[in-house]
mmCIF file of C-alpha atoms and ligand atoms in Angstrom:
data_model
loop_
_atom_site.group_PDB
_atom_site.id
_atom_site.type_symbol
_atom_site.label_atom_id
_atom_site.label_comp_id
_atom_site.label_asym_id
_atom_site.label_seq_id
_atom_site.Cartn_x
_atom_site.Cartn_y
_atom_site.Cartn_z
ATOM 1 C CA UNK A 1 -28.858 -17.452 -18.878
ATOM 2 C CA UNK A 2 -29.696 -15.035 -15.919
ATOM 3 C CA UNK A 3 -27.469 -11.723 -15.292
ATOM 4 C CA UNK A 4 -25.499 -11.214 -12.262
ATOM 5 C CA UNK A 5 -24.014 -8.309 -12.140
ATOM 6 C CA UNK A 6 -21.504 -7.422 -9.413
ATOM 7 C CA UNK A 7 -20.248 -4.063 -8.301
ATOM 8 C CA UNK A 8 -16.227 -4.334 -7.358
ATOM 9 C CA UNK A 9 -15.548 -1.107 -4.713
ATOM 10 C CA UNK A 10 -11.491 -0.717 -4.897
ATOM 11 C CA UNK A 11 -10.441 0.990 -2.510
ATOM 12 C CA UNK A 12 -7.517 3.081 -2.224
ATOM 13 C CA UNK A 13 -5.876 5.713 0.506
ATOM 14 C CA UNK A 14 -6.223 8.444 -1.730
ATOM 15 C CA UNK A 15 -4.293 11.949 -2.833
ATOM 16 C CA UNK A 16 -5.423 15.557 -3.677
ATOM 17 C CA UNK A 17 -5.226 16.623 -6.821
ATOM 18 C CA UNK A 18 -3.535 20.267 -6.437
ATOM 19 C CA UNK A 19 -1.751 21.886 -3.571
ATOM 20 C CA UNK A 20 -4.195 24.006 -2.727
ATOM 21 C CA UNK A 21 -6.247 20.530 -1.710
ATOM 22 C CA UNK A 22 -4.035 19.437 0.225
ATOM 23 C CA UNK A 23 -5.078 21.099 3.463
ATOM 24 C CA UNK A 24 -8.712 19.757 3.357
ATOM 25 C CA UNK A 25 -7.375 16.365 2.694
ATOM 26 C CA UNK A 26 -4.688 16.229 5.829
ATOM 27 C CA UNK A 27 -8.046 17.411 7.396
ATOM 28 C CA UNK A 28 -9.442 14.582 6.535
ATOM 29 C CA UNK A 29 -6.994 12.321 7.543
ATOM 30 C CA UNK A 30 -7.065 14.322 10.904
ATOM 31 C CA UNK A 31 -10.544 12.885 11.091
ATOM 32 C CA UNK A 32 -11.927 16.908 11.172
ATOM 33 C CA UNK A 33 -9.014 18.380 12.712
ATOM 34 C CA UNK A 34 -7.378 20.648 10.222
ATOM 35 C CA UNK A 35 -3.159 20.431 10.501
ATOM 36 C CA UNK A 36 -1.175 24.036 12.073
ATOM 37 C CA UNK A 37 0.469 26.028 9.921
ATOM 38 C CA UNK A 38 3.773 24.517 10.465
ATOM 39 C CA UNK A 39 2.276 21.177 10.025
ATOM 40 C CA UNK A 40 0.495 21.779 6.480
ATOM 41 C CA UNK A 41 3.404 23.472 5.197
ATOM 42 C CA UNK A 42 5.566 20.129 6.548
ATOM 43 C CA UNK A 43 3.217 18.107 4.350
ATOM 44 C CA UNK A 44 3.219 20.514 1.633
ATOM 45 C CA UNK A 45 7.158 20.768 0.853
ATOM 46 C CA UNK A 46 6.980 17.045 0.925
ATOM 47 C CA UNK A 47 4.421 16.744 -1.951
ATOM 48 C CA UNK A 48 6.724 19.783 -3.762
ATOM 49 C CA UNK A 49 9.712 17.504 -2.968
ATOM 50 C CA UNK A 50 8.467 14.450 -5.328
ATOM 51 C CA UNK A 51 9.098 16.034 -8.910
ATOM 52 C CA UNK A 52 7.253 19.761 -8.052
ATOM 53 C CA UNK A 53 4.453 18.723 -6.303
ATOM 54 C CA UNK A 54 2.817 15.539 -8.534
ATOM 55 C CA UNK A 55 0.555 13.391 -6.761
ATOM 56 C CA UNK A 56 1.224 10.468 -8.248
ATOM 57 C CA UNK A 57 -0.674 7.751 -6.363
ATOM 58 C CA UNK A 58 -4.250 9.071 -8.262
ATOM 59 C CA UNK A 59 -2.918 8.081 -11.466
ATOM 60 C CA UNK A 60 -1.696 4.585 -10.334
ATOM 61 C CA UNK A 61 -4.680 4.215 -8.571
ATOM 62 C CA UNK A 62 -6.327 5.220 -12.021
ATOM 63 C CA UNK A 63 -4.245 2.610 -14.185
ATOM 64 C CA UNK A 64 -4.852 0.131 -11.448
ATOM 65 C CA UNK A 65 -8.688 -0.226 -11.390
ATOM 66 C CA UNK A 66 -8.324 0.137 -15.316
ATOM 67 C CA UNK A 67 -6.320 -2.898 -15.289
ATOM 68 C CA UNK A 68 -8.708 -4.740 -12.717
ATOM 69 C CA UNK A 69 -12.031 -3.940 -14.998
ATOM 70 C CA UNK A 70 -9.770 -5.419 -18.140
ATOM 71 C CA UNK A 71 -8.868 -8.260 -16.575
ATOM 72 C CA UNK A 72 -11.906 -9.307 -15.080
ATOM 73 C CA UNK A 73 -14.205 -8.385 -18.684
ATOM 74 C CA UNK A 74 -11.789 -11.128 -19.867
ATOM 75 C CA UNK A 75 -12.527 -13.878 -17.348
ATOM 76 C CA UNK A 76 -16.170 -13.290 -17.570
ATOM 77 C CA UNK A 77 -17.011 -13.406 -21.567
ATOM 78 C CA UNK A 78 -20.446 -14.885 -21.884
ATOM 79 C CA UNK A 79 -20.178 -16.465 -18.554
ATOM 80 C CA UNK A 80 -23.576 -14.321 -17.713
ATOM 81 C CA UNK A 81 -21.830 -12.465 -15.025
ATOM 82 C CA UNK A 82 -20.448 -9.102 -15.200
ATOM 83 C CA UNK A 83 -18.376 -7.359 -12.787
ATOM 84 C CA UNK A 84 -18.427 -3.145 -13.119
ATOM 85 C CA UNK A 85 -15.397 -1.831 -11.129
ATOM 86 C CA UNK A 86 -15.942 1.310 -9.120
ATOM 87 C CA UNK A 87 -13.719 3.652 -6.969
ATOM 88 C CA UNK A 88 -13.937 4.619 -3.348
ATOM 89 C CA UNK A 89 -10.843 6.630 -1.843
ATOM 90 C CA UNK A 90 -9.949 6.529 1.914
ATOM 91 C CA UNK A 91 -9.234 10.757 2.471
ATOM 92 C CA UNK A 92 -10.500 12.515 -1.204
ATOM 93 C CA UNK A 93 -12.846 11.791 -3.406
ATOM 94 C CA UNK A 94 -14.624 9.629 -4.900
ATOM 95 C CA UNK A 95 -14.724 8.640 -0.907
ATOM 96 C CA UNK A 96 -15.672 5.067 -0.469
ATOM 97 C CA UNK A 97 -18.935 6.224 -0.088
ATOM 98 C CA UNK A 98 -19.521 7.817 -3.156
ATOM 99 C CA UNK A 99 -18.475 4.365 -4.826
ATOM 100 C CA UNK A 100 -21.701 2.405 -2.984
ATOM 101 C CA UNK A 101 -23.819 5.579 -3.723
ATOM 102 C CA UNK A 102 -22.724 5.103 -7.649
ATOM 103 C CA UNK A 103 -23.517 1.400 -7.655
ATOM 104 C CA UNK A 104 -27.070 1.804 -5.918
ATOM 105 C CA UNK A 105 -27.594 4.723 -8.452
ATOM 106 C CA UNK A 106 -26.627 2.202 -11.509
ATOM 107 C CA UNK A 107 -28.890 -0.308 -9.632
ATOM 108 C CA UNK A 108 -26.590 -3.036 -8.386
ATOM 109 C CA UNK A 109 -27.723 -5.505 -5.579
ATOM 110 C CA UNK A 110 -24.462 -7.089 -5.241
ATOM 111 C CA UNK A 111 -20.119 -5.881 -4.181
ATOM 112 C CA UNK A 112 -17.030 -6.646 -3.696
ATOM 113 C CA UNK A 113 -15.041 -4.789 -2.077
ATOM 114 C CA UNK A 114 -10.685 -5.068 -2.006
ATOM 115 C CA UNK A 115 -8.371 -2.542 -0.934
ATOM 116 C CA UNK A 116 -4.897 -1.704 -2.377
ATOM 117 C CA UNK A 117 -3.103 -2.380 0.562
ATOM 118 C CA UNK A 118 -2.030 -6.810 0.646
ATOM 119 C CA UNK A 119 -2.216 -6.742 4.716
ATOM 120 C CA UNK A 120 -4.891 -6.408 6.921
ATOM 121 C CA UNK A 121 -5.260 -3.892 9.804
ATOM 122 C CA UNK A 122 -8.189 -3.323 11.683
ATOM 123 C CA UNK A 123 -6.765 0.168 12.050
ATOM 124 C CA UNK A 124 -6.411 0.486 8.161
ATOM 125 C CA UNK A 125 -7.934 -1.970 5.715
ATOM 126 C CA UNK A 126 -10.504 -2.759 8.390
ATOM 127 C CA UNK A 127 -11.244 0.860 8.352
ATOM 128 C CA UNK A 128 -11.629 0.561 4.631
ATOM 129 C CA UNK A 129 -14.266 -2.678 4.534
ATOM 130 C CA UNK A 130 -16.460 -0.912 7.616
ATOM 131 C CA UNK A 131 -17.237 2.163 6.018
ATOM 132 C CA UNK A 132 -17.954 0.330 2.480
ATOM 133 C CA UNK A 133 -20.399 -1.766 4.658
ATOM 134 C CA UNK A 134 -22.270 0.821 6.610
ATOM 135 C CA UNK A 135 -23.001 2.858 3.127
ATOM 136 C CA UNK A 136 -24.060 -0.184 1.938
ATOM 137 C CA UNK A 137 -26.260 -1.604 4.029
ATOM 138 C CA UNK A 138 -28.062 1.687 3.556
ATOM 139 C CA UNK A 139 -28.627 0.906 -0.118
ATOM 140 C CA UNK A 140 -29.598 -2.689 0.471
ATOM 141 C CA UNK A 141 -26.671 -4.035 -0.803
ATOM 142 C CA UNK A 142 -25.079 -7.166 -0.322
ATOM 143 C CA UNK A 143 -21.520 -6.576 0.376
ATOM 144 C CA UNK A 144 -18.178 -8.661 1.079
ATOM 145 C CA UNK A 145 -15.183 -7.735 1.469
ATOM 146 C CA UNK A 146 -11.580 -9.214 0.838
ATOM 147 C CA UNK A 147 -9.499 -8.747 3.750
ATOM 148 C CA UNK A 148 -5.614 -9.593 3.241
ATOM 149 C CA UNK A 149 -4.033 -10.912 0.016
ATOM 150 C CA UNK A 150 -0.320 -10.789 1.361
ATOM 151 C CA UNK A 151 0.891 -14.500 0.203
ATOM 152 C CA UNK A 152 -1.236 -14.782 -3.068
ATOM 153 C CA UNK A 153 1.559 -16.532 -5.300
ATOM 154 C CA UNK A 154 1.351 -13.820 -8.164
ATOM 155 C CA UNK A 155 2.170 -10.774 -5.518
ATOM 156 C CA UNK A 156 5.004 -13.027 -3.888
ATOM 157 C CA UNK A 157 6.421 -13.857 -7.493
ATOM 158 C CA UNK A 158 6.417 -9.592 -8.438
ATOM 159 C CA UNK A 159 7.818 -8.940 -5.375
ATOM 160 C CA UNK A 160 10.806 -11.487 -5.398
ATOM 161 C CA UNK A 161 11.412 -10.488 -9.023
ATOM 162 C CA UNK A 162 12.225 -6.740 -7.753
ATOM 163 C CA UNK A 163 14.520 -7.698 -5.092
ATOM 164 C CA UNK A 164 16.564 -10.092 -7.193
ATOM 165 C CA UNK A 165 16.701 -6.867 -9.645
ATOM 166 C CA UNK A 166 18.063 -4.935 -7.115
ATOM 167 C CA UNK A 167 20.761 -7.522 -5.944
ATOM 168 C CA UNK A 168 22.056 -8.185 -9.369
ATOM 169 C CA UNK A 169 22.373 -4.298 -9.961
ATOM 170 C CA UNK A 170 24.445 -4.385 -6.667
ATOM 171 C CA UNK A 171 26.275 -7.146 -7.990
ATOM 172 C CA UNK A 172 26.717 -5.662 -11.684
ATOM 173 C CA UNK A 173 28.489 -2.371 -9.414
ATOM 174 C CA UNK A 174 31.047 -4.733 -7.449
ATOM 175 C CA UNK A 175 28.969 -5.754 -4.497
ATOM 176 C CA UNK A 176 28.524 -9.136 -3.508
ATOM 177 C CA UNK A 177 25.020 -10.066 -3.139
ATOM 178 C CA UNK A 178 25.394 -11.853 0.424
ATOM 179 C CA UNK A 179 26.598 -9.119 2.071
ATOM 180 C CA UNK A 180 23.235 -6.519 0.673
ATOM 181 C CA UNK A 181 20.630 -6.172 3.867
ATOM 182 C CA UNK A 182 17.323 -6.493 2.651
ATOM 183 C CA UNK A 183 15.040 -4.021 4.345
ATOM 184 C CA UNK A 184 11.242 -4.881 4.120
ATOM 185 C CA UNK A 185 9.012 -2.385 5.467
ATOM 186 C CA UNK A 186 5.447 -0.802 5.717
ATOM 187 C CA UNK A 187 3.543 1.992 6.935
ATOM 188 C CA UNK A 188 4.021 2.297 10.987
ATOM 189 C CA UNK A 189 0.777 2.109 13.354
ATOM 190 C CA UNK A 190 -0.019 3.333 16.596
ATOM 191 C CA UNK A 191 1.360 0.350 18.895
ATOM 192 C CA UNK A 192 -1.719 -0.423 20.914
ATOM 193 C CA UNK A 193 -2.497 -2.791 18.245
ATOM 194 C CA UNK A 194 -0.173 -5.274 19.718
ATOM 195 C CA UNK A 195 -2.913 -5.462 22.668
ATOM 196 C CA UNK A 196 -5.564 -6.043 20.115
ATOM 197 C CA UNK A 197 -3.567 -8.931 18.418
ATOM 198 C CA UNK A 198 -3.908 -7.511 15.168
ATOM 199 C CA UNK A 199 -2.787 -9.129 12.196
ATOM 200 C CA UNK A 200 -0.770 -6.852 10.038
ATOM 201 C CA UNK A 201 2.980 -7.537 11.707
ATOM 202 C CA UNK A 202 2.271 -10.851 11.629
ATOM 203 C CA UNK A 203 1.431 -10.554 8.229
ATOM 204 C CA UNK A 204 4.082 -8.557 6.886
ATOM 205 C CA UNK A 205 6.287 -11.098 8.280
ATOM 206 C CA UNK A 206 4.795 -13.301 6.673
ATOM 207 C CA UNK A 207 4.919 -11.433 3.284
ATOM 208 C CA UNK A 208 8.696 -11.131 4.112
ATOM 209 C CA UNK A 209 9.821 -14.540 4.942
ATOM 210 C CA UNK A 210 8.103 -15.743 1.354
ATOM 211 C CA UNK A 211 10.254 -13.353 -0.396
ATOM 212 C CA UNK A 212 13.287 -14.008 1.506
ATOM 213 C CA UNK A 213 12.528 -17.890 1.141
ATOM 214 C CA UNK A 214 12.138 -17.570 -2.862
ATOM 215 C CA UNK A 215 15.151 -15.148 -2.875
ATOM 216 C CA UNK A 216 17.761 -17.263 -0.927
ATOM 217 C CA UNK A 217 18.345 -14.685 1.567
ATOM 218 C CA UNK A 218 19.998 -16.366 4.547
ATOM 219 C CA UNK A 219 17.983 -15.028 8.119
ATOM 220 C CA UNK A 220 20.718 -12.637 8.509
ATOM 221 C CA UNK A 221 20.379 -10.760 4.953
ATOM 222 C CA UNK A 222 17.011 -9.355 5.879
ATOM 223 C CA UNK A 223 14.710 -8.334 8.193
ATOM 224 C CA UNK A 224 11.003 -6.030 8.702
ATOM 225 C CA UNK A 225 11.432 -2.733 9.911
ATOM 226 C CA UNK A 226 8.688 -0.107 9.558
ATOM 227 C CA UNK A 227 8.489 3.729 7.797
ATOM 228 C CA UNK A 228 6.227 7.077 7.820
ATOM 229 C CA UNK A 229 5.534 6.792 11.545
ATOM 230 C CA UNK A 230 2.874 9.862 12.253
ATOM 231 C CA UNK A 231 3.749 12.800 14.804
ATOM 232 C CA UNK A 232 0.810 11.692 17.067
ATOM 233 C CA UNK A 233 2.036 11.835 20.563
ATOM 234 C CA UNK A 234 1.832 8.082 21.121
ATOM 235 C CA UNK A 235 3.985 5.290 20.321
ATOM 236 C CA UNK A 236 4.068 3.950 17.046
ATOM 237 C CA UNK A 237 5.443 0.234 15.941
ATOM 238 C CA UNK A 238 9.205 0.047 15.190
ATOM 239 C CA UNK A 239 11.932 0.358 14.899
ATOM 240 C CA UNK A 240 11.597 2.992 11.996
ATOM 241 C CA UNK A 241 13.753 2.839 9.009
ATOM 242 C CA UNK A 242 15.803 5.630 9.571
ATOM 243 C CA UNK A 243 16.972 4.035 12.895
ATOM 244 C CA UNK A 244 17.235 0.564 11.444
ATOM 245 C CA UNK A 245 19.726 2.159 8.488
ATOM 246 C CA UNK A 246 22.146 3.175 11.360
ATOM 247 C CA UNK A 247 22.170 0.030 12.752
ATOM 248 C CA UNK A 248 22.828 -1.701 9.187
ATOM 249 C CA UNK A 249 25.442 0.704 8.905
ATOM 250 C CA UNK A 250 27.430 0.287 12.751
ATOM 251 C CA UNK A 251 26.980 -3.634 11.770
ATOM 252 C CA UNK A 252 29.378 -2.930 8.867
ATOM 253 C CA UNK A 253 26.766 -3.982 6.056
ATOM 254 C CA UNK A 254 27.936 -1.968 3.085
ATOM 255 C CA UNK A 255 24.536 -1.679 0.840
ATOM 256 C CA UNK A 256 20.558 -2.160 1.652
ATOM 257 C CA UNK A 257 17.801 -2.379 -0.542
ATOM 258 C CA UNK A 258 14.262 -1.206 0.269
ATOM 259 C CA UNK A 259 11.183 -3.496 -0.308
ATOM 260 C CA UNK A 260 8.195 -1.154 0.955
ATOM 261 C CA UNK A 261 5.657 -4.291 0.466
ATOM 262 C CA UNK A 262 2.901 -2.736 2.286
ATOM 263 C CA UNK A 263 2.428 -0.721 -0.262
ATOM 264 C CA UNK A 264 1.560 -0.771 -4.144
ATOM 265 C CA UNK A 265 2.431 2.152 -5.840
ATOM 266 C CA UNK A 266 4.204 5.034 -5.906
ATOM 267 C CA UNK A 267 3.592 8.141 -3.569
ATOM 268 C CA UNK A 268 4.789 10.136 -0.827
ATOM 269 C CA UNK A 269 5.591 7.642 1.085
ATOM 270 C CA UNK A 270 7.635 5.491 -0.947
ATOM 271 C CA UNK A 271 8.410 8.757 -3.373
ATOM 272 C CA UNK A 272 9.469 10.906 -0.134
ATOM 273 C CA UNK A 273 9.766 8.817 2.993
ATOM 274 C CA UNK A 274 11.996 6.360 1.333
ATOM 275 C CA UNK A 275 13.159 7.769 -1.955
ATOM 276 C CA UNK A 276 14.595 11.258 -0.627
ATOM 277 C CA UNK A 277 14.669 10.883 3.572
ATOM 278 C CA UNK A 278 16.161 7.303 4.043
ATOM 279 C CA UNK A 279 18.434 7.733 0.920
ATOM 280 C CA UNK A 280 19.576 10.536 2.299
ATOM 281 C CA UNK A 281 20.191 9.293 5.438
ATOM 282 C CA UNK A 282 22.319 5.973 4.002
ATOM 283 C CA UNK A 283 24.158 8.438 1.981
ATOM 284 C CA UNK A 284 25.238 10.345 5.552
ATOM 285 C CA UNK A 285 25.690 6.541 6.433
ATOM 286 C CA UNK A 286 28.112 5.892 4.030
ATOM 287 C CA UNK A 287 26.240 2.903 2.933
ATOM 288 C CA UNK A 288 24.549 1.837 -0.597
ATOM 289 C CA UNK A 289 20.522 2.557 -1.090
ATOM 290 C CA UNK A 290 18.099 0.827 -3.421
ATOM 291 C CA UNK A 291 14.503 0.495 -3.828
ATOM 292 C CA UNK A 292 12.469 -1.794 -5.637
ATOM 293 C CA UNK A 293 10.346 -0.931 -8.303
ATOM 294 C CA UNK A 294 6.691 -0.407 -6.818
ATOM 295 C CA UNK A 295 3.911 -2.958 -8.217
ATOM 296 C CA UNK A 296 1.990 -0.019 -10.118
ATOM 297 C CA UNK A 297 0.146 -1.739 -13.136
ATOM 298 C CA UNK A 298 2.527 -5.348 -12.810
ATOM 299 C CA UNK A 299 0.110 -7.911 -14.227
ATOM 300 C CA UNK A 300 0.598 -10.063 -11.726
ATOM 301 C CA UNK A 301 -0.744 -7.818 -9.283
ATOM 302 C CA UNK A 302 -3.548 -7.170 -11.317
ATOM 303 C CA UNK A 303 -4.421 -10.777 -11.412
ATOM 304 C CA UNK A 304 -3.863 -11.295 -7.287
ATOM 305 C CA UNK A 305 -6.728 -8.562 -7.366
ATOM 306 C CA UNK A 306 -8.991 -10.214 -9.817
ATOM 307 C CA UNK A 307 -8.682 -13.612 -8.357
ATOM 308 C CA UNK A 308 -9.495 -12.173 -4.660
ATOM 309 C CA UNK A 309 -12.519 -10.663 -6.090
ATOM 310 C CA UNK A 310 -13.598 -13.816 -8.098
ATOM 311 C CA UNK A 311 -13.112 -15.804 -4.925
ATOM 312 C CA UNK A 312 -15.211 -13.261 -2.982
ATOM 313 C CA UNK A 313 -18.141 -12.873 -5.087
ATOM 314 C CA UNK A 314 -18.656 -17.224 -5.113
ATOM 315 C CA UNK A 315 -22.036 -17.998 -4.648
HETATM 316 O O1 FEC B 1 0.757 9.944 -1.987
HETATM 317 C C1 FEC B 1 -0.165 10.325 -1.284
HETATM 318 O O2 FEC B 1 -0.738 11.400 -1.496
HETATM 319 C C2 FEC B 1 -0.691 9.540 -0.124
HETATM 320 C C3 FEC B 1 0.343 8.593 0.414
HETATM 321 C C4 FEC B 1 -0.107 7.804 1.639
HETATM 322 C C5 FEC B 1 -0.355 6.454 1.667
HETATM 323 C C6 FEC B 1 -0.641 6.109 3.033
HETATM 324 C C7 FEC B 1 -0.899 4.823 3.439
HETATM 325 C C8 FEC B 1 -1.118 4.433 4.729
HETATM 326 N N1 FEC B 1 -1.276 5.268 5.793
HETATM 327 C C9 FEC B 1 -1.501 4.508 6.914
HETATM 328 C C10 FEC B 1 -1.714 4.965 8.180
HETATM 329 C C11 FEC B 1 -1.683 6.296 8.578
HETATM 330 C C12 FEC B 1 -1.965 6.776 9.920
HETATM 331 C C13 FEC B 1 -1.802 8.139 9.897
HETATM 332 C C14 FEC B 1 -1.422 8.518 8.574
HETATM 333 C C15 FEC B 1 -1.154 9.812 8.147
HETATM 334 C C16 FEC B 1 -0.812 10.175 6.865
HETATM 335 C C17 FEC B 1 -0.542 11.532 6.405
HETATM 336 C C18 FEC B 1 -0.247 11.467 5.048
HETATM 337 C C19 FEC B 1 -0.353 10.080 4.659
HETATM 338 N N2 FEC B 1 -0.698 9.340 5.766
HETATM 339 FE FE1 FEC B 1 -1.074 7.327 5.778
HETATM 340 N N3 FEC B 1 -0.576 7.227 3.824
HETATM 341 C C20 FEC B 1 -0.261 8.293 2.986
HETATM 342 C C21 FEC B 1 -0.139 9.623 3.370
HETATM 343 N N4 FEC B 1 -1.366 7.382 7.789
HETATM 344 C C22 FEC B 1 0.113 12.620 4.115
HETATM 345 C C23 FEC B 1 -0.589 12.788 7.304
HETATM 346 C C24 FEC B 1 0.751 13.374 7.573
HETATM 347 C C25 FEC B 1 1.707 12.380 8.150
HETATM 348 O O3 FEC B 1 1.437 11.827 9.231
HETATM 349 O O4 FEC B 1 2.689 12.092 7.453
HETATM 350 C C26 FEC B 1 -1.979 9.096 11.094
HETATM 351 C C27 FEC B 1 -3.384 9.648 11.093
HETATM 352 C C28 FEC B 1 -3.626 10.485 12.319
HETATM 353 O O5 FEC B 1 -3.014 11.550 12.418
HETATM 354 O O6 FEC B 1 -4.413 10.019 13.133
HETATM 355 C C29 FEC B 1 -2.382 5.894 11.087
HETATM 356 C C30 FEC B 1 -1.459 3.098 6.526
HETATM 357 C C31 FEC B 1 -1.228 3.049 5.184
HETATM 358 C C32 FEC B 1 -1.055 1.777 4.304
HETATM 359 C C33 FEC B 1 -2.378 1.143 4.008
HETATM 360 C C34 FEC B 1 -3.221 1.958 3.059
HETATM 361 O O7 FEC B 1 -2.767 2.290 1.934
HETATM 362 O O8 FEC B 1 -4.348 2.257 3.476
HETATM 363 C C35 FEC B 1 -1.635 1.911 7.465
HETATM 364 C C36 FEC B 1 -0.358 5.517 0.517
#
């Protein structure tokens, strides 16, 4: 039986490690402009904010592609083919193009490539999949890569499983389930890609409409509103969830709970932007605040990744 062996590039947004990275990685993110004073110290206090200053999305990230390489050894006993699972981050290293430089150095011909992000962008996992490709069509690879996995069964299954955790702990404290507002959200993006007919609203309606489908949420118990807009200058998709809690709360809804399904683990923006700033802004609201549990290592998102990556790498 002949070898094929197949490099897997996950990709991921990516965190410092200390504090004192986290100018050069805001840098990054600035695409070479390094953040004012004022502005690195913002980001800062928000990474001291979530438990002194953790960054907790490396090890998920870690777990995560741990999980992936387990999973797929297991589908591919003595089937010949072996997949090797490498990491390339967005903003810190391993960049994404340190993952295609590792595979070419271990000699692979062949990738995959899947983002930890469900919904496609061309502003983000497009981003992703283009630099993955440049780097390696230097090294003669053959590359693919998975675009969107936002209605694989498995993800839509872990996801309605955390919102009906969150209603019946509303309903265990007194509140009836109907009258909770189920707020699904995901990182904001620069508007203009309305214009470009980008996927990812669409998409993260879609996501949303699954869940609310599978969790018998009549149209008015839910609806998409976005988070973690940047401080750019231009406009940026909403409404933004801190606006969209006020208007939960003047429509006399006495409880929300947050479903952040754009993204799949914990970090600043689910561990900040949601945990501490829209909390705190429901609690001025006089209205209840829960999130769901993030994905992190759930099996079933495990297996959404492995069967995107099998699917991908088909002859
Ligand atoms: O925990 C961590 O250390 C990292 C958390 C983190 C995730 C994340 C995911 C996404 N972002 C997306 C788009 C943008 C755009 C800009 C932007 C800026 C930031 C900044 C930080 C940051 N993002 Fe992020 N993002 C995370 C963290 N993001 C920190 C810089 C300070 C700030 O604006 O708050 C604006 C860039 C610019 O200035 O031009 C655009 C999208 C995702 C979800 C998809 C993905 O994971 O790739 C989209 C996690």
């Amino acid at each position: 039986m002949s070898e094929r062996r197949i490099g897997v590039l996950v990709m991921s947004y990516g965190t410092p490690e200390s504090l004192d990275q986290v100018e050069a990685y805001y840098t990054h993110i600035r695409r070479g402009s390094p953040p004012s004073p004022e502005q690195l110290e913002e980001l800062r206090s928000r990474y001291e904010a979530i438990v002194g200053g953790v960054f907790p999305l490396r090890q998920h990230t870690n777990e995560q592609v741990n999980a992936l390489q387990a999973d797929l050894n297991e589908r591919t006993a003595n089937t010949g083919i072996t997949y090797t699972c490498y990491q390339g981050l967005k903003h810190a290293a391993p960049f994404i193009e340190d993952g295609i430089e590792a595979m070419a150095r271990d000699g692979i011909r062949e990738a995959v490539g899947i983002v930890l992000a469900p919904h496609y962008s061309i502003m983000s996992v497009g981003g992703y999949l283009k630099r993955a490709q440049e780097e390696a069509d230097k090294h003669g690879i053959t590359f693919v890569g998975v675009k969107s996995y936002h209605l694989h069964p498995q993800l839509i299954e872990a996801l309605v499983e955390r919102v009906g955790e969150q209603l019946d702990a509303y309903e265990q404290e007194g509140q009836k389930r109907e009258q909770v507002q189920v707020l699904f959200s995901a990182h904001s993006l620069p508007e203009k890609i309305v214009e470009m007919n980008d996927p990812y609203p669409e998409q993260l309606l879609e996501t949303s409409r699954a869940i609310a489908k599978a969790s018998e949420l009549s149209d008015e118990q839910w609806q998409f509103t976005w988070q973690s807009a940047g401080q750019t200058g231009i406009p940026w998709l909403g409404p933004d969830i801190l606006d969209t809690l006020e208007h939960v709360a003047g429509e006399g809804r006495p409880a929300v709970i947050s479903a952040p399904i754009g993204f799949v683990s914990d970090h600043l923006e689910v561990l900040y932007d949601l945990d501490i700033e829209a909390k705190q802004r429901s609690n001025e609201l006089g209205i209840g605040f829960k999130r769901t549990r993030s994905l992190n290592q759930d099996i079933r998102y495990i297996q959404t990744l492995a069967d995107k990556v099998v699917e991908a790498s088909q002859p």
